[in-house]
mmCIF file of C-alpha atoms in Angstrom:
data_model
loop_
_atom_site.group_PDB
_atom_site.id
_atom_site.type_symbol
_atom_site.label_atom_id
_atom_site.label_comp_id
_atom_site.label_asym_id
_atom_site.label_seq_id
_atom_site.Cartn_x
_atom_site.Cartn_y
_atom_site.Cartn_z
ATOM 1 C CA MET A 1 -4.534 4.045 40.079
ATOM 2 C CA ASN A 2 -6.875 1.800 42.053
ATOM 3 C CA ILE A 3 -10.124 3.691 41.298
ATOM 4 C CA ASN A 4 -12.461 2.049 38.780
ATOM 5 C CA LEU A 5 -12.396 3.980 35.468
ATOM 6 C CA GLU A 6 -16.208 3.581 35.323
ATOM 7 C CA TYR A 7 -16.500 5.864 38.375
ATOM 8 C CA TYR A 8 -14.775 8.618 36.430
ATOM 9 C CA LYS A 9 -17.076 8.061 33.470
ATOM 10 C CA VAL A 10 -20.091 8.428 35.767
ATOM 11 C CA PHE A 11 -18.538 11.500 37.344
ATOM 12 C CA TYR A 12 -18.035 12.996 33.843
ATOM 13 C CA TYR A 13 -21.688 12.533 32.849
ATOM 14 C CA VAL A 14 -22.999 13.857 36.155
ATOM 15 C CA GLN A 15 -20.905 16.999 35.978
ATOM 16 C CA LYS A 16 -21.758 17.468 32.311
ATOM 17 C CA SER A 17 -25.517 17.197 32.785
ATOM 18 C CA GLY A 18 -25.707 18.584 36.367
ATOM 19 C CA SER A 19 -28.168 15.808 37.189
ATOM 20 C CA LEU A 20 -27.954 12.269 38.527
ATOM 21 C CA THR A 21 -31.064 11.287 36.610
ATOM 22 C CA ALA A 22 -29.793 12.668 33.290
ATOM 23 C CA ALA A 23 -26.435 10.919 33.785
ATOM 24 C CA ALA A 24 -28.235 7.629 34.476
ATOM 25 C CA GLU A 25 -30.252 7.993 31.249
ATOM 26 C CA ALA A 26 -27.099 8.786 29.211
ATOM 27 C CA LEU A 27 -25.223 5.794 30.643
ATOM 28 C CA CYS A 28 -28.242 3.438 30.509
ATOM 29 C CA ILE A 29 -27.927 2.543 34.201
ATOM 30 C CA SER A 30 -30.099 3.181 37.266
ATOM 31 C CA GLN A 31 -29.955 6.388 39.324
ATOM 32 C CA PRO A 32 -28.950 4.434 42.514
ATOM 33 C CA ALA A 33 -26.041 3.026 40.512
ATOM 34 C CA VAL A 34 -24.945 6.549 39.599
ATOM 35 C CA SER A 35 -25.226 7.677 43.238
ATOM 36 C CA GLN A 36 -23.253 4.675 44.382
ATOM 37 C CA ALA A 37 -20.452 5.288 41.848
ATOM 38 C CA ILE A 38 -20.096 8.921 42.916
ATOM 39 C CA LYS A 39 -20.033 7.880 46.571
ATOM 40 C CA GLN A 40 -17.293 5.306 45.876
ATOM 41 C CA LEU A 41 -15.230 7.898 43.969
ATOM 42 C CA GLU A 42 -15.598 10.459 46.769
ATOM 43 C CA THR A 43 -14.547 7.866 49.335
ATOM 44 C CA SER A 44 -11.504 6.800 47.308
ATOM 45 C CA LEU A 45 -10.403 10.417 46.805
ATOM 46 C CA GLY A 46 -11.336 11.560 50.350
ATOM 47 C CA ALA A 47 -13.145 14.586 48.956
ATOM 48 C CA LYS A 48 -16.698 15.799 48.399
ATOM 49 C CA LEU A 49 -17.256 16.279 44.635
ATOM 50 C CA PHE A 50 -20.891 17.419 44.386
ATOM 51 C CA VAL A 51 -23.424 19.314 46.455
ATOM 52 C CA ARG A 52 -27.162 18.993 45.850
ATOM 53 C CA THR A 53 -29.126 22.002 44.618
ATOM 54 C CA ALA A 54 -32.762 22.609 43.800
ATOM 55 C CA LYS A 55 -32.044 21.985 40.118
ATOM 56 C CA GLY A 56 -29.746 18.943 40.580
ATOM 57 C CA VAL A 57 -26.107 18.806 41.615
ATOM 58 C CA LYS A 58 -23.221 21.247 41.472
ATOM 59 C CA LEU A 59 -19.470 20.705 41.572
ATOM 60 C CA THR A 60 -17.562 21.545 44.681
ATOM 61 C CA ARG A 61 -14.169 23.225 44.383
ATOM 62 C CA GLU A 62 -12.514 19.802 44.559
ATOM 63 C CA GLY A 63 -14.959 18.576 41.918
ATOM 64 C CA GLU A 64 -14.041 21.464 39.630
ATOM 65 C CA ILE A 65 -10.364 20.630 39.868
ATOM 66 C CA LEU A 66 -11.033 16.961 39.063
ATOM 67 C CA SER A 67 -13.459 17.843 36.254
ATOM 68 C CA ALA A 68 -10.848 19.652 34.185
ATOM 69 C CA TYR A 69 -8.743 16.479 33.970
ATOM 70 C CA VAL A 70 -11.529 13.909 33.754
ATOM 71 C CA SER A 71 -13.333 15.766 30.965
ATOM 72 C CA ARG A 72 -10.262 15.779 28.716
ATOM 73 C CA GLY A 73 -9.582 12.078 29.421
ATOM 74 C CA ILE A 74 -13.148 10.810 28.834
ATOM 75 C CA GLU A 75 -13.644 12.992 25.738
ATOM 76 C CA ASN A 76 -10.337 11.761 24.253
ATOM 77 C CA LEU A 77 -11.354 8.165 24.944
ATOM 78 C CA GLU A 78 -14.706 8.686 23.248
ATOM 79 C CA LYS A 79 -13.023 10.343 20.295
ATOM 80 C CA GLY A 80 -10.650 7.390 20.096
ATOM 81 C CA GLU A 81 -13.541 4.945 20.106
ATOM 82 C CA THR A 82 -15.322 6.960 17.383
ATOM 83 C CA MET A 83 -12.229 6.989 15.217
ATOM 84 C CA VAL A 84 -11.694 3.246 15.616
ATOM 85 C CA ARG A 85 -15.315 2.628 14.549
ATOM 86 C CA ARG A 86 -14.873 4.964 11.569
ATOM 87 C CA PHE A 87 -11.638 3.217 10.685
ATOM 88 C CA ILE A 88 -13.238 -0.221 10.803
ATOM 89 C CA ASN A 89 -16.225 1.055 8.771
ATOM 90 C CA LEU A 90 -13.773 2.514 6.225
ATOM 91 C CA GLU A 91 -14.949 6.092 6.795
ATOM 92 C CA THR A 92 -11.377 7.154 7.475
ATOM 93 C CA GLY A 93 -7.887 5.656 7.679
ATOM 94 C CA GLU A 94 -4.949 5.071 5.363
ATOM 95 C CA VAL A 95 -3.665 2.352 3.070
ATOM 96 C CA ARG A 96 0.106 2.238 2.443
ATOM 97 C CA ILE A 97 1.108 0.442 -0.759
ATOM 98 C CA GLY A 98 4.451 -0.174 -2.399
ATOM 99 C CA ALA A 99 4.491 -0.526 -6.181
ATOM 100 C CA SER A 100 6.794 -0.111 -9.145
ATOM 101 C CA ASP A 101 5.952 2.072 -12.150
ATOM 102 C CA MET A 102 5.100 -1.095 -14.065
ATOM 103 C CA THR A 103 2.710 -2.633 -11.557
ATOM 104 C CA LEU A 104 1.088 0.699 -10.859
ATOM 105 C CA GLN A 105 0.452 1.542 -14.500
ATOM 106 C CA PHE A 106 -0.495 -1.872 -15.822
ATOM 107 C CA PHE A 107 -2.320 -3.433 -12.866
ATOM 108 C CA LEU A 108 -3.009 -1.436 -9.731
ATOM 109 C CA LEU A 109 -4.501 1.884 -10.962
ATOM 110 C CA PRO A 110 -8.018 0.610 -11.810
ATOM 111 C CA TYR A 111 -8.351 -0.922 -8.331
ATOM 112 C CA LEU A 112 -7.210 2.302 -6.640
ATOM 113 C CA GLU A 113 -9.798 4.206 -8.662
ATOM 114 C CA LYS A 114 -12.551 1.762 -7.642
ATOM 115 C CA PHE A 115 -11.509 1.797 -3.965
ATOM 116 C CA HIS A 116 -11.366 5.606 -3.852
ATOM 117 C CA GLN A 117 -14.863 5.891 -5.334
ATOM 118 C CA LYS A 118 -16.250 3.482 -2.762
ATOM 119 C CA TYR A 119 -14.300 4.748 0.269
ATOM 120 C CA PRO A 120 -13.391 8.404 -0.369
ATOM 121 C CA GLY A 121 -12.536 9.015 3.290
ATOM 122 C CA VAL A 122 -9.641 6.555 3.220
ATOM 123 C CA LYS A 123 -6.278 7.994 2.160
ATOM 124 C CA VAL A 124 -4.185 5.830 -0.185
ATOM 125 C CA ASN A 125 -0.440 6.421 0.023
ATOM 126 C CA VAL A 126 1.555 4.765 -2.791
ATOM 127 C CA SER A 127 5.318 4.504 -2.416
ATOM 128 C CA ASN A 128 6.722 4.208 -5.913
ATOM 129 C CA GLY A 129 10.067 2.491 -6.431
ATOM 130 C CA PRO A 130 11.938 -0.513 -7.841
ATOM 131 C CA THR A 131 10.905 -3.990 -6.669
ATOM 132 C CA PRO A 132 13.875 -4.629 -4.265
ATOM 133 C CA GLU A 133 13.271 -1.297 -2.497
ATOM 134 C CA THR A 134 9.541 -2.043 -2.212
ATOM 135 C CA ILE A 135 10.189 -5.463 -0.643
ATOM 136 C CA GLN A 136 12.546 -3.864 1.835
ATOM 137 C CA ALA A 137 9.854 -1.337 2.761
ATOM 138 C CA LEU A 138 7.414 -4.176 3.415
ATOM 139 C CA GLU A 139 9.934 -6.091 5.516
ATOM 140 C CA ALA A 140 10.522 -2.915 7.548
ATOM 141 C CA GLY A 141 6.763 -2.473 8.132
ATOM 142 C CA ASN A 142 6.614 0.844 6.261
ATOM 143 C CA ILE A 143 3.866 -0.336 3.912
ATOM 144 C CA ASP A 144 0.788 -2.613 4.300
ATOM 145 C CA PHE A 145 1.458 -4.674 1.156
ATOM 146 C CA ALA A 146 3.453 -4.587 -2.058
ATOM 147 C CA VAL A 147 2.538 -5.115 -5.715
ATOM 148 C CA VAL A 148 5.699 -6.124 -7.535
ATOM 149 C CA SER A 149 6.929 -8.128 -10.510
ATOM 150 C CA THR A 150 8.936 -11.321 -10.440
ATOM 151 C CA PRO A 151 11.690 -12.144 -9.828
ATOM 152 C CA PHE A 152 12.315 -10.907 -6.278
ATOM 153 C CA GLN A 153 13.713 -12.150 -3.015
ATOM 154 C CA MET A 154 11.873 -11.922 0.289
ATOM 155 C CA ASP A 155 12.003 -12.994 3.891
ATOM 156 C CA LYS A 156 10.318 -16.263 5.007
ATOM 157 C CA GLY A 157 7.759 -14.216 6.961
ATOM 158 C CA LEU A 158 6.292 -12.766 3.734
ATOM 159 C CA GLU A 159 3.746 -14.316 1.408
ATOM 160 C CA ALA A 160 3.472 -13.787 -2.345
ATOM 161 C CA VAL A 161 0.488 -14.452 -4.609
ATOM 162 C CA GLU A 162 0.729 -14.213 -8.381
ATOM 163 C CA VAL A 163 -2.088 -12.092 -9.878
ATOM 164 C CA LYS A 164 -1.203 -11.338 -13.522
ATOM 165 C CA GLN A 165 1.045 -12.857 -16.201
ATOM 166 C CA ILE A 166 3.329 -10.504 -18.109
ATOM 167 C CA GLU A 167 6.135 -10.831 -20.689
ATOM 168 C CA ASN A 168 9.412 -9.139 -21.576
ATOM 169 C CA ILE A 169 10.144 -8.365 -25.204
ATOM 170 C CA PHE A 170 13.161 -7.120 -27.078
ATOM 171 C CA ILE A 171 12.470 -4.206 -29.430
ATOM 172 C CA ALA A 172 14.454 -2.357 -32.121
ATOM 173 C CA GLY A 173 14.067 0.770 -34.247
ATOM 174 C CA SER A 174 13.737 1.449 -37.970
ATOM 175 C CA GLN A 175 17.458 1.154 -38.739
ATOM 176 C CA LEU A 176 17.395 -2.530 -37.741
ATOM 177 C CA ARG A 177 14.412 -3.518 -39.942
ATOM 178 C CA HIS A 178 16.577 -6.148 -41.598
ATOM 179 C CA LEU A 179 16.293 -8.146 -38.372
ATOM 180 C CA GLN A 180 12.499 -8.070 -38.274
ATOM 181 C CA LYS A 181 11.602 -11.319 -39.990
ATOM 182 C CA ARG A 182 14.557 -13.416 -38.793
ATOM 183 C CA GLN A 183 14.609 -16.009 -36.062
ATOM 184 C CA LEU A 184 17.508 -14.686 -34.000
ATOM 185 C CA SER A 185 20.002 -16.067 -31.596
ATOM 186 C CA TYR A 186 20.443 -14.079 -28.433
ATOM 187 C CA LYS A 187 24.060 -13.670 -29.470
ATOM 188 C CA ILE A 188 22.770 -10.889 -31.759
ATOM 189 C CA LEU A 189 22.738 -8.720 -28.634
ATOM 190 C CA LEU A 190 26.532 -8.820 -28.636
ATOM 191 C CA GLU A 191 26.673 -7.298 -32.141
ATOM 192 C CA TYR A 192 24.543 -4.175 -31.551
ATOM 193 C CA PRO A 193 24.243 -1.460 -28.927
ATOM 194 C CA CYS A 194 21.783 -2.327 -26.178
ATOM 195 C CA VAL A 195 19.452 -0.175 -24.093
ATOM 196 C CA PHE A 196 18.472 -1.763 -20.782
ATOM 197 C CA LEU A 197 16.990 -0.793 -17.449
ATOM 198 C CA GLU A 198 19.238 -0.347 -14.451
ATOM 199 C CA LYS A 199 20.270 -3.435 -12.540
ATOM 200 C CA ASN A 200 18.118 -2.616 -9.479
ATOM 201 C CA THR A 201 14.913 -3.491 -11.385
ATOM 202 C CA SER A 202 13.061 -6.822 -11.611
ATOM 203 C CA THR A 203 12.824 -6.522 -15.443
ATOM 204 C CA ARG A 204 16.616 -6.264 -15.728
ATOM 205 C CA ALA A 205 17.187 -9.038 -13.223
ATOM 206 C CA PHE A 206 14.843 -11.369 -15.069
ATOM 207 C CA MET A 207 16.492 -10.582 -18.403
ATOM 208 C CA ASP A 208 20.012 -11.039 -17.007
ATOM 209 C CA GLN A 209 19.112 -14.435 -15.470
ATOM 210 C CA PHE A 210 17.645 -15.668 -18.715
ATOM 211 C CA LEU A 211 20.559 -14.470 -20.901
ATOM 212 C CA GLU A 212 23.019 -16.008 -18.494
ATOM 213 C CA GLN A 213 21.313 -19.343 -19.105
ATOM 214 C CA GLN A 214 21.861 -18.794 -22.794
ATOM 215 C CA GLU A 215 25.524 -17.939 -22.047
ATOM 216 C CA VAL A 216 25.060 -14.449 -23.455
ATOM 217 C CA PHE A 217 26.451 -11.481 -21.490
ATOM 218 C CA PRO A 218 25.736 -8.208 -23.321
ATOM 219 C CA GLU A 219 27.231 -4.925 -22.085
ATOM 220 C CA PRO A 220 24.531 -2.261 -22.560
ATOM 221 C CA GLU A 221 25.406 1.038 -24.216
ATOM 222 C CA PHE A 222 22.735 2.730 -22.061
ATOM 223 C CA GLU A 223 21.268 1.848 -18.627
ATOM 224 C CA LEU A 224 18.131 3.808 -17.875
ATOM 225 C CA ALA A 225 15.847 4.306 -14.849
ATOM 226 C CA THR A 226 12.445 3.802 -16.576
ATOM 227 C CA SER A 227 10.992 1.556 -19.231
ATOM 228 C CA ASP A 228 9.398 4.547 -20.998
ATOM 229 C CA MET A 229 12.870 5.964 -21.592
ATOM 230 C CA VAL A 230 14.110 2.625 -22.948
ATOM 231 C CA VAL A 231 11.331 2.753 -25.582
ATOM 232 C CA GLN A 232 12.241 6.339 -26.463
ATOM 233 C CA PHE A 233 15.923 5.478 -26.902
ATOM 234 C CA VAL A 234 15.089 2.482 -29.079
ATOM 235 C CA ARG A 235 12.694 4.584 -31.168
ATOM 236 C CA ARG A 236 15.633 6.891 -31.918
ATOM 237 C CA ASN A 237 17.761 3.940 -33.012
ATOM 238 C CA LEU A 238 20.145 4.116 -30.087
ATOM 239 C CA GLY A 239 20.111 0.327 -29.630
ATOM 240 C CA ILE A 240 18.090 -2.842 -28.923
ATOM 241 C CA GLY A 241 15.970 -2.587 -25.803
ATOM 242 C CA CYS A 242 14.204 -4.941 -23.409
ATOM 243 C CA VAL A 243 10.988 -3.898 -21.686
ATOM 244 C CA MET A 244 7.723 -5.347 -20.385
ATOM 245 C CA SER A 245 5.501 -5.503 -23.478
ATOM 246 C CA GLY A 246 2.947 -3.001 -22.159
ATOM 247 C CA PHE A 247 5.408 -0.157 -22.202
ATOM 248 C CA ALA A 248 6.099 -0.640 -25.926
ATOM 249 C CA GLU A 249 2.435 -1.144 -26.962
ATOM 250 C CA GLU A 250 1.842 2.408 -28.331
ATOM 251 C CA ALA A 251 5.195 2.564 -30.144
ATOM 252 C CA LEU A 252 4.521 -0.895 -31.704
ATOM 253 C CA LYS A 253 1.096 0.216 -32.944
ATOM 254 C CA LYS A 254 2.646 3.292 -34.533
ATOM 255 C CA GLU A 255 5.384 1.070 -35.983
ATOM 256 C CA GLN A 256 8.043 3.288 -34.388
ATOM 257 C CA VAL A 257 9.661 0.094 -33.042
ATOM 258 C CA PHE A 258 9.227 -3.590 -33.735
ATOM 259 C CA PRO A 259 9.631 -6.786 -31.634
ATOM 260 C CA LEU A 260 12.568 -9.077 -32.297
ATOM 261 C CA LYS A 261 11.897 -12.807 -32.627
ATOM 262 C CA PHE A 262 14.291 -15.355 -31.154
ATOM 263 C CA GLU A 263 14.776 -19.035 -31.573
ATOM 264 C CA LYS A 264 13.971 -19.548 -27.914
ATOM 265 C CA GLU A 265 11.217 -17.558 -26.280
ATOM 266 C CA MET A 266 11.849 -15.805 -22.993
ATOM 267 C CA PRO A 267 9.626 -17.236 -20.208
ATOM 268 C CA LYS A 268 6.644 -15.248 -18.908
ATOM 269 C CA ARG A 269 6.759 -13.663 -15.489
ATOM 270 C CA TYR A 270 4.139 -12.271 -13.075
ATOM 271 C CA PHE A 271 2.820 -9.367 -11.023
ATOM 272 C CA SER A 272 2.534 -10.530 -7.464
ATOM 273 C CA ILE A 273 0.963 -9.195 -4.268
ATOM 274 C CA VAL A 274 3.289 -9.578 -1.289
ATOM 275 C CA THR A 275 2.041 -9.347 2.286
ATOM 276 C CA GLY A 276 3.388 -9.821 5.786
ATOM 277 C CA ASP A 277 1.360 -10.990 8.765
ATOM 278 C CA ARG A 278 -2.266 -10.687 7.667
ATOM 279 C CA LYS A 279 -3.350 -10.127 11.293
ATOM 280 C CA LEU A 280 -1.441 -6.840 11.346
ATOM 281 C CA ILE A 281 -2.973 -5.446 8.169
ATOM 282 C CA SER A 282 -5.362 -2.575 8.818
ATOM 283 C CA ALA A 283 -9.070 -2.821 7.922
ATOM 284 C CA PRO A 284 -8.758 -0.419 4.915
ATOM 285 C CA ALA A 285 -5.731 -2.259 3.553
ATOM 286 C CA SER A 286 -7.420 -5.613 4.036
ATOM 287 C CA CYS A 287 -10.475 -4.362 2.179
ATOM 288 C CA LEU A 288 -8.385 -3.198 -0.815
ATOM 289 C CA LEU A 289 -6.532 -6.513 -0.877
ATOM 290 C CA SER A 290 -9.814 -8.434 -0.923
ATOM 291 C CA MET A 291 -11.065 -6.207 -3.756
ATOM 292 C CA ILE A 292 -7.980 -6.981 -5.830
ATOM 293 C CA GLN A 293 -7.768 -10.691 -5.113
ATOM 294 C CA SER A 294 -11.460 -11.335 -5.691
ATOM 295 C CA ASP A 295 -10.958 -10.079 -9.250
ATOM 296 C CA THR A 296 -7.847 -12.065 -10.076
#
């Protein structure tokens, strides 16, 4: 198409208003410029598009045919421009986040609440899953950013920033109270049933790596999908469990479980925000990221 798109825009406003003067005012250009644009369009198409009337201008039959297509095109372009402006101004749009149960419950939720209150028109879509699956979703471009817990593996094109320190603890139920005040060796885990998370979680991976360094390789009696269930199993004396401390907080306060103390403390780990190319992150997602990182 060799015809200047601006000619079609002028044509649209002339046919919409039925007046060269009104079209010039709407486009903030002079009336001679409007007349020249219509003349150029008619010459390019080889057809007369308007006829003058006492009240302004009227479409010819050729003009009516063209109008049906031009109107849809210009109106869609203007709608697109409006939506982009609303998107940039955070009046609409979507943020896609990947997070585990743990990062969502103990870190992300307050920020989502604050963001929603400030930008109610922006939809927040949270994909909830284990850390390895969340990183894969980010690498595939299915989410804008991830909030996950260490340890994890990622491609070189991703960037991770630590935002909160957390700790794993071993807990036991009432039937193991005789262990409560002792400084234990991790070999104690070989003597009692154990209740651990499944292997596809960062909490389990971190625990396994640490115990391997201690040359301890327990075989759990139960492998569960969620930390909440680990606490429930331990509370019912089904074994020694390992969870992020936040999950056991309520049960510890009620003395339904108690923490085990070991001769060597397990290292702390972190919640991290993982992003890809920052230039590709949408305005709503970038705003939420800034809100989180400015507070950490």
